[in-house]
CSV table of C-alpha atoms and ligand atoms in Angstrom, one decimal:
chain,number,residue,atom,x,y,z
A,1,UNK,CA,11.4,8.4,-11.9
A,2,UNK,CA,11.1,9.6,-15.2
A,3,UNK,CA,13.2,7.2,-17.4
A,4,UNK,CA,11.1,4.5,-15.2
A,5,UNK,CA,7.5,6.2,-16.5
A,6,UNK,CA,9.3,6.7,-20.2
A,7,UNK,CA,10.4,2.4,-19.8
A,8,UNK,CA,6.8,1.5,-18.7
A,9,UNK,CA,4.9,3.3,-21.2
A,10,UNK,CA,6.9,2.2,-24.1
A,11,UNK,CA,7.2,-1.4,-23.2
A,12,UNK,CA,3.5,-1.1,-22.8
A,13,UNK,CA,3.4,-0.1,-26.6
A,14,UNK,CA,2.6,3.5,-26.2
A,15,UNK,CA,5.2,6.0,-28.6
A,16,UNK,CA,6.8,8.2,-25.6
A,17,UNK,CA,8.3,11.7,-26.3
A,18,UNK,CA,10.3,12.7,-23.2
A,19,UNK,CA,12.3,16.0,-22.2
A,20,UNK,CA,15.2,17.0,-20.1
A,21,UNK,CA,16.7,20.1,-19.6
A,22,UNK,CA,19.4,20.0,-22.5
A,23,UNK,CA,21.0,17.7,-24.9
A,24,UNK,CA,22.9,16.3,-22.7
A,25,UNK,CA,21.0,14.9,-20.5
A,26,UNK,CA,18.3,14.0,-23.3
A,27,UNK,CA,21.7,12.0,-24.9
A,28,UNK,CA,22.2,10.3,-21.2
A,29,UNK,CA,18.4,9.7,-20.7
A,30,UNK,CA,18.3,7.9,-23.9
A,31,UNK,CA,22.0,6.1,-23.1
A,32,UNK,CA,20.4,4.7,-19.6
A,33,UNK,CA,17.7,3.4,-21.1
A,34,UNK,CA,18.8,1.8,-23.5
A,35,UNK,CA,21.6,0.1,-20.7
A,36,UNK,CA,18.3,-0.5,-19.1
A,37,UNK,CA,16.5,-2.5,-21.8
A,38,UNK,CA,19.9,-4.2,-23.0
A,39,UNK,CA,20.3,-5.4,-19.5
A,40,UNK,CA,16.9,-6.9,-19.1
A,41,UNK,CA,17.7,-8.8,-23.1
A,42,UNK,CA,20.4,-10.1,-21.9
A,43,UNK,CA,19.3,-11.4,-18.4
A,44,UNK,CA,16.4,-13.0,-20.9
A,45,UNK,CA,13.9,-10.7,-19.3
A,46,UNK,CA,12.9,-9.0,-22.4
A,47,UNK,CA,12.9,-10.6,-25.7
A,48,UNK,CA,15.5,-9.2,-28.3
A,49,UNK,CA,12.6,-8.1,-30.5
A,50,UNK,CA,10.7,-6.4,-27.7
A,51,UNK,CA,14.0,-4.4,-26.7
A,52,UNK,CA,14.4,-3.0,-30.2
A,53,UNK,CA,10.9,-2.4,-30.6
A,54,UNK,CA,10.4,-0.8,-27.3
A,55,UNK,CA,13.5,1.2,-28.1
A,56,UNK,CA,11.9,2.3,-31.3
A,57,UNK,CA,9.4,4.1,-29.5
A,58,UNK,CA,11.3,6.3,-27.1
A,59,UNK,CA,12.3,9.5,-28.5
A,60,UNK,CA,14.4,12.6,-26.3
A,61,UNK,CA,14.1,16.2,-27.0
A,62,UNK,CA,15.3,19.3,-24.9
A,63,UNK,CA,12.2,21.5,-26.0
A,64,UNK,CA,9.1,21.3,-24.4
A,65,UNK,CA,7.3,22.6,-27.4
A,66,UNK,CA,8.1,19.5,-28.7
A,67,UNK,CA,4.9,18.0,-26.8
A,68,UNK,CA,2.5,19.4,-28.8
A,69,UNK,CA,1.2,16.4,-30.2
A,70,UNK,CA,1.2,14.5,-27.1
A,71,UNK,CA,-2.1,12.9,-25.6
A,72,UNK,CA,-0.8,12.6,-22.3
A,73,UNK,CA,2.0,14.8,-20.4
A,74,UNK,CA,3.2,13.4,-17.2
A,75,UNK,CA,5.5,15.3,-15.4
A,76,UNK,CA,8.0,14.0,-13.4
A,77,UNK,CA,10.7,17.3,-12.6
A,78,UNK,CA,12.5,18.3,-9.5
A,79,UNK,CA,10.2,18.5,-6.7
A,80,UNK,CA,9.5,21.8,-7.0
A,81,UNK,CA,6.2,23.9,-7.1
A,82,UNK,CA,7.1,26.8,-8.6
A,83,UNK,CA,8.6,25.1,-11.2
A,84,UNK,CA,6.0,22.6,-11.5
A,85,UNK,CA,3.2,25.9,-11.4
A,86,UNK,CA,5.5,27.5,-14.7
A,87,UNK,CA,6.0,24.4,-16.4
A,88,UNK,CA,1.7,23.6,-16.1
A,89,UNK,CA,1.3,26.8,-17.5
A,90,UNK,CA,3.9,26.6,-20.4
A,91,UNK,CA,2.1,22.6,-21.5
A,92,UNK,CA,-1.7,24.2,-21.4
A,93,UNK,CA,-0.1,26.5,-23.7
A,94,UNK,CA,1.6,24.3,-26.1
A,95,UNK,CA,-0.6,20.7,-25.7
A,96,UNK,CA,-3.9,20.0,-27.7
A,97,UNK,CA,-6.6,21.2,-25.4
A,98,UNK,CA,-8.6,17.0,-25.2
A,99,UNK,CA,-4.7,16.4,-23.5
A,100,UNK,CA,-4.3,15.2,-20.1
A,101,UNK,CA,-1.6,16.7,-18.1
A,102,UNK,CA,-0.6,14.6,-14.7
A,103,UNK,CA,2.2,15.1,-11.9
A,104,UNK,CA,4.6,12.4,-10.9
A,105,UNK,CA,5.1,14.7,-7.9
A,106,UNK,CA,5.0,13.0,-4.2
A,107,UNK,CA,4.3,16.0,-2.1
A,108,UNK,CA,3.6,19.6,-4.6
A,109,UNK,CA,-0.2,20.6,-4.5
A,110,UNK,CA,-1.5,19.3,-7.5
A,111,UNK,CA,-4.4,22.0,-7.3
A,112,UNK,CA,-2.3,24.8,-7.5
A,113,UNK,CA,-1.0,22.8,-10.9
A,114,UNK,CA,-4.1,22.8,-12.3
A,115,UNK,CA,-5.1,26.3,-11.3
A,116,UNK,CA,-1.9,27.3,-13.3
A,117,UNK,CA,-3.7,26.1,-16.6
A,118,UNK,CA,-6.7,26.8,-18.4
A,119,UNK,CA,-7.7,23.2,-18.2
A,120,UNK,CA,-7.8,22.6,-15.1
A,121,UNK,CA,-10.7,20.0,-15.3
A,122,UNK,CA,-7.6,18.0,-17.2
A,123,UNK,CA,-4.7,17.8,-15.0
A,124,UNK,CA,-4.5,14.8,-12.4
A,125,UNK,CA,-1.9,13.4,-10.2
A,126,UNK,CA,-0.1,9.8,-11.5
A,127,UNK,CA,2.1,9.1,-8.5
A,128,UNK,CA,4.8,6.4,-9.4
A,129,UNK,CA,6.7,4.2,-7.0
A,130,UNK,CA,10.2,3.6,-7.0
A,131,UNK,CA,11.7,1.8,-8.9
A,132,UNK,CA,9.3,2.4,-11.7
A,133,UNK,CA,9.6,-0.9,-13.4
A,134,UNK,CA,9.2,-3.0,-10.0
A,135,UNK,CA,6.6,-1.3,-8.5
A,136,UNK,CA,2.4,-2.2,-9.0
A,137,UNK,CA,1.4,0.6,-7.2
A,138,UNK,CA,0.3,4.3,-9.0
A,139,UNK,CA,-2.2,6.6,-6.9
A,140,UNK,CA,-3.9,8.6,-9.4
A,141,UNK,CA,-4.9,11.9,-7.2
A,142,UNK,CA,-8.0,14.2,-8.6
A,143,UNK,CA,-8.4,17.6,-7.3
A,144,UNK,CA,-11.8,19.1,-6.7
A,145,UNK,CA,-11.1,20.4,-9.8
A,146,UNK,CA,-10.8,17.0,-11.9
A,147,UNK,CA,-13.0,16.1,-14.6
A,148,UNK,CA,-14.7,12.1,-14.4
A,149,UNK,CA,-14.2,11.6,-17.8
A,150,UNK,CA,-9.6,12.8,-16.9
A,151,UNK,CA,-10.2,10.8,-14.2
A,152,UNK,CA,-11.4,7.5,-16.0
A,153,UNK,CA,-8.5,8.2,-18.3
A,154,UNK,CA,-5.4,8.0,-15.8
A,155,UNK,CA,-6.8,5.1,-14.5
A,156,UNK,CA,-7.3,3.2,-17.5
A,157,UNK,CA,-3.5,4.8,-18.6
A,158,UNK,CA,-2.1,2.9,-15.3
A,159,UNK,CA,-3.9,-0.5,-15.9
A,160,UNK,CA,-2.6,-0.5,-19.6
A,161,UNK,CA,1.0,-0.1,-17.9
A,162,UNK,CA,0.4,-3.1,-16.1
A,163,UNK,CA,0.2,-1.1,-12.9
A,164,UNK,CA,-2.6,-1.3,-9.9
A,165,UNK,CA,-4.3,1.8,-9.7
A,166,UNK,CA,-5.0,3.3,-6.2
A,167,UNK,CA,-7.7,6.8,-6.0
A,168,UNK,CA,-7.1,9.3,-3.8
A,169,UNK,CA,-7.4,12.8,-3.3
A,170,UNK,CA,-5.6,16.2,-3.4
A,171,UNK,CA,-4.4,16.5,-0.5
A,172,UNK,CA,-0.4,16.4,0.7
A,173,UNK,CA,1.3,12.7,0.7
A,174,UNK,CA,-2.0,11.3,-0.7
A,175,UNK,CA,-2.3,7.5,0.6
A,176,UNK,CA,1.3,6.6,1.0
A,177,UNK,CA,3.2,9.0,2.4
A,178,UNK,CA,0.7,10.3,4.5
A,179,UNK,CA,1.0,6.9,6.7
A,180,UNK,CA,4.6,5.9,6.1
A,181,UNK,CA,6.1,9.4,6.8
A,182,UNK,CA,4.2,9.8,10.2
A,183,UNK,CA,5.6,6.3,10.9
A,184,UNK,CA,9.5,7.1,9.8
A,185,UNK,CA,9.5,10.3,12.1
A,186,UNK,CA,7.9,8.0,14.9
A,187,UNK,CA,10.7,6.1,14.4
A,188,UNK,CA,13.5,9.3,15.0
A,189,UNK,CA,11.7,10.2,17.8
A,190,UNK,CA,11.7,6.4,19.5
A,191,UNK,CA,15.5,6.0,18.6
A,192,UNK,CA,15.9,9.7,19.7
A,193,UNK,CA,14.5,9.4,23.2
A,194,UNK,CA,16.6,5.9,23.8
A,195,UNK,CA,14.0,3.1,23.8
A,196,UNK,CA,16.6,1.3,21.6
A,197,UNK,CA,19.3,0.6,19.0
A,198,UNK,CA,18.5,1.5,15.5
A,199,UNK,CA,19.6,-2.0,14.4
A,200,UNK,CA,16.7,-3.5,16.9
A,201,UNK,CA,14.2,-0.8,15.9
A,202,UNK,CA,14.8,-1.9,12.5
A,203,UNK,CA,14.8,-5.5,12.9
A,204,UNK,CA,11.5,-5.2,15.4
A,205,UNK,CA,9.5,-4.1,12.5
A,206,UNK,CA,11.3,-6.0,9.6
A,207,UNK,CA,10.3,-9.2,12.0
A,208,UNK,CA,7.7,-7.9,13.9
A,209,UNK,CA,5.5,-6.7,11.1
A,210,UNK,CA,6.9,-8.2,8.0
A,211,UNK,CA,7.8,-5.1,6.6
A,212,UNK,CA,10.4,-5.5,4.1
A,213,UNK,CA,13.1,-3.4,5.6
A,214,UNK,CA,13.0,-1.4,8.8
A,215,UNK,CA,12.8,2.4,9.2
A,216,UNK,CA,16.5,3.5,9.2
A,217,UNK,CA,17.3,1.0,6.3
A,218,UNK,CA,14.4,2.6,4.9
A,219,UNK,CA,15.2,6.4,5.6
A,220,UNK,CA,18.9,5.9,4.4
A,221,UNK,CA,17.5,4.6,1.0
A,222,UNK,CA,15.1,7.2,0.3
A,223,UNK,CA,17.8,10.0,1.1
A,224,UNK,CA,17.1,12.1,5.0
A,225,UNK,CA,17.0,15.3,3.3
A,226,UNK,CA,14.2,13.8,0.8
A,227,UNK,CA,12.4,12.4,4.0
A,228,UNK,CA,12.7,15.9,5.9
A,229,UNK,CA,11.2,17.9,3.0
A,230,UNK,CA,8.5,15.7,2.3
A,231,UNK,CA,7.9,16.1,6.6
A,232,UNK,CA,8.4,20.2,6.7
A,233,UNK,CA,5.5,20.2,3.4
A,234,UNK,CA,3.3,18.4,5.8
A,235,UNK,CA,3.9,19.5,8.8
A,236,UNK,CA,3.1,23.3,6.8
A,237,UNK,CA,-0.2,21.5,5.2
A,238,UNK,CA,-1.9,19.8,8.1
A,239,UNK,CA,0.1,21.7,11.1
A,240,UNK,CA,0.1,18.6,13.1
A,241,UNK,CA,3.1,18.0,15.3
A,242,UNK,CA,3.6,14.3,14.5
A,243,UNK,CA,4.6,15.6,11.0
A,244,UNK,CA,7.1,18.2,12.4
A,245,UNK,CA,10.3,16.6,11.4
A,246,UNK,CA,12.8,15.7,14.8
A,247,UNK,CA,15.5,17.7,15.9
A,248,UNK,CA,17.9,14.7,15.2
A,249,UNK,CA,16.4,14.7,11.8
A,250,UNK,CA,17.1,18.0,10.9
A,251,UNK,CA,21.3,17.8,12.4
A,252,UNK,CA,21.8,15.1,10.5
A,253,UNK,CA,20.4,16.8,7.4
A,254,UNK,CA,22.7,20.0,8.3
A,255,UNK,CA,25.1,17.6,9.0
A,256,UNK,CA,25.3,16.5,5.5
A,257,UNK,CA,24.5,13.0,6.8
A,258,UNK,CA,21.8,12.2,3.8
A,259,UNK,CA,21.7,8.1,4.2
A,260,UNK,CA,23.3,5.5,1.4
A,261,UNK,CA,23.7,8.7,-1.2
A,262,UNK,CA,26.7,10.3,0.9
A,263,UNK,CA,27.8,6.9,2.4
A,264,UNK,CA,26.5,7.7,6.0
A,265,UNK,CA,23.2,8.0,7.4
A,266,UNK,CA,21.7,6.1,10.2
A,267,UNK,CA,24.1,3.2,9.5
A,268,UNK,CA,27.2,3.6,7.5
A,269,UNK,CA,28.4,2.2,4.3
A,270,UNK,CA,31.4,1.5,2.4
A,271,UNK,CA,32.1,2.0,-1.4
A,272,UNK,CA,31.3,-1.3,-2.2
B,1,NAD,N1,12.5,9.5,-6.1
B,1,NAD,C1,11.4,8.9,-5.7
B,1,NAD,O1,11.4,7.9,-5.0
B,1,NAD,C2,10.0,9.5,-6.1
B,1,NAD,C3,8.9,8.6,-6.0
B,1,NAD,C4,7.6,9.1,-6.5
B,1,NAD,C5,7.6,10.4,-7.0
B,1,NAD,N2,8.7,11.2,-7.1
B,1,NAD,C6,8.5,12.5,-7.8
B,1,NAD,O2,9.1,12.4,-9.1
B,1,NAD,C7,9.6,13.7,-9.4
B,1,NAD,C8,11.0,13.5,-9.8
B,1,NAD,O3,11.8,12.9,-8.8
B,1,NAD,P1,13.2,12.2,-9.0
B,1,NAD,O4,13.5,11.5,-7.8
B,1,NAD,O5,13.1,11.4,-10.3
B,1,NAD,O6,14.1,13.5,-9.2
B,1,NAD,P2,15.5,13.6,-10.0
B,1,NAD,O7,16.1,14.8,-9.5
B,1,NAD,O8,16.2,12.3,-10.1
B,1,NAD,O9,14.9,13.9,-11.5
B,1,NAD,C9,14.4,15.1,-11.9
B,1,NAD,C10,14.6,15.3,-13.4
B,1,NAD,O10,14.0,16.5,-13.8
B,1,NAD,C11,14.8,17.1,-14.8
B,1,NAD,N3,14.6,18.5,-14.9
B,1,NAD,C12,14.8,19.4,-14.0
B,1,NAD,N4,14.4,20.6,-14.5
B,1,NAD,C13,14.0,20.4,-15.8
B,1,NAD,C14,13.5,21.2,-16.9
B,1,NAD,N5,13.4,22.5,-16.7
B,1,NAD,N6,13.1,20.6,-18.0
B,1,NAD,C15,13.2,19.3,-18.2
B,1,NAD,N7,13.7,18.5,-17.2
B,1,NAD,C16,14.0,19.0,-16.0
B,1,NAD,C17,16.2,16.8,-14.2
B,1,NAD,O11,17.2,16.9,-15.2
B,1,NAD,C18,16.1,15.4,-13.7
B,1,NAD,O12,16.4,14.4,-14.7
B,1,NAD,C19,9.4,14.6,-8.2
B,1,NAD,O13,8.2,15.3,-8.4
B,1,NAD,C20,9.3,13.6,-7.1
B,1,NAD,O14,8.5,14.1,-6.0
B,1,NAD,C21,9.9,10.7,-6.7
């Protein structure tokens, strides 16, 4: 997610500064997107000039101190909130105090993000949808917490990406996930209790509905262990049974049975 953000923002003209943990992975971050950029030159995507002058404004480093001149932060790290609460408190200490600080995260509680800094009228949600590039969508999440004027800012940030901007609030899954992940466990439970075949399931709501892929395509892609944590933090956050993830769920996840990633899932696949 984040060397989609860092490829948005720069082709958008903006100077990005982004981190990873060490060199080495600043050294690969910078590597992919440069095979990134390269690629869409030579598929005459992205004119020669642009490439070299969007590469131009990407820079890696492995030290978060390095942010310090930075306008806007956005955080895109493991889904995790205690990392996520340290690293808040570490950027309020090092960024100028008019900087924004937003979350790429799809399920942490962005209030607890901004109660870990002294600014917490400044930090927002800027949820990005995979794959960065390809995607319109960004929900920019406020907190109670928010300021108007940080607000205004993420949103005008996300139109000058060339993205649609969505509002919603601080509260787990925002607009997205909150409907789609209901939906995806609907679907284990269905399949579970032997209405049908996954393959008919999935081809009653590609055809039925128009959805671009049905539910087990769907749940392979985004990884079952991705799927069941994103369930458990909502099931923990609104205590609602539809979000308790399925007991078939859950085996398969034990199982090591995580969709495309490990080659098996709900369907299968090969190498190729
Ligand atoms: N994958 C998705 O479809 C998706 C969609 C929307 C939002 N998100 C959110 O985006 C965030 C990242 O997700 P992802 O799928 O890209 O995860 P990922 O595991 O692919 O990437 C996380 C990155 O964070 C880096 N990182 C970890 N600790 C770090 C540290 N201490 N300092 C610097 N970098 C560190 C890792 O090296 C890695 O490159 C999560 O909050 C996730 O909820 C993911």
């Amino acid at each position: 997610m984040g060397s989609g953000i860092v490829q948005v923002a720069a082709q958008a003209g903006y100077s990005v500064l982004f981190v990873e943990a060490n060199d080495e992975l600043v050294k690969r971050g910078l590597g992919r997107l440069r095979d990134t950029l390269e690629g869409l030159a030579a598929r005459g995507k992205l004119e020669a000039r642009a490439k070299d002058e969007t590469l131009g404004r990407i820079a890696g480093t492995p030290r978060l101190d390095d942010l310090k001149a930075c306008d806007l932060v956005i955080e895109a790290m493991t889904e995790n909130q205690a990392l996520k609460n340290e690293t808040f408190a570490k950027l309020d200490r090092i960024c100028a105090p008019a900087a924004i600080l937003a979350t790429n995260t799809s399920s942490c509680n962005v209030t607890a993000l901004a109660a870990a800094t002294k600014r917490p009228g400044q930090v927002v949600g800027m949820h990005f949808f995979n794959p960065v590039p390809l995607m319109k969508l960004v929900e920019v999440v406020r907190t109670i917490l928010t300021d108007d004027a940080a607000a205004t800012a993420a949103t005008e940030f996300v139109r000058s990406v060339g993205k649609v901007p969505v509002q919603a609030k601080d509260a787990t899954a925002f607009i997205v996930n909150r409907l789609l992940v209901p939906y995806l466990l609907d679907a284990i439970r269905v399949y579970e209790g032997g209405l049908a075949s996954l393959e008919d399931i999935d081809a009653a709501m590609k055809l039925g509905c128009g959805y671009p892929m049905g539910p087990f395509t769907l749940l392979d892609l985004v990884g079952l262990d991705t799927a069941m944590y994103v369930a458990e933090v909502m099931f923990d956050e609104f205590r609602e049974a539809r979000y308790a993830p399925p007991p078939l769920l859950k085996r398969m996840v034990m199982a090591g049975q995580l969709g495309r990633k490990t080659g098996r899932g709900f369907y299968t696949y090969d190498a190729k």
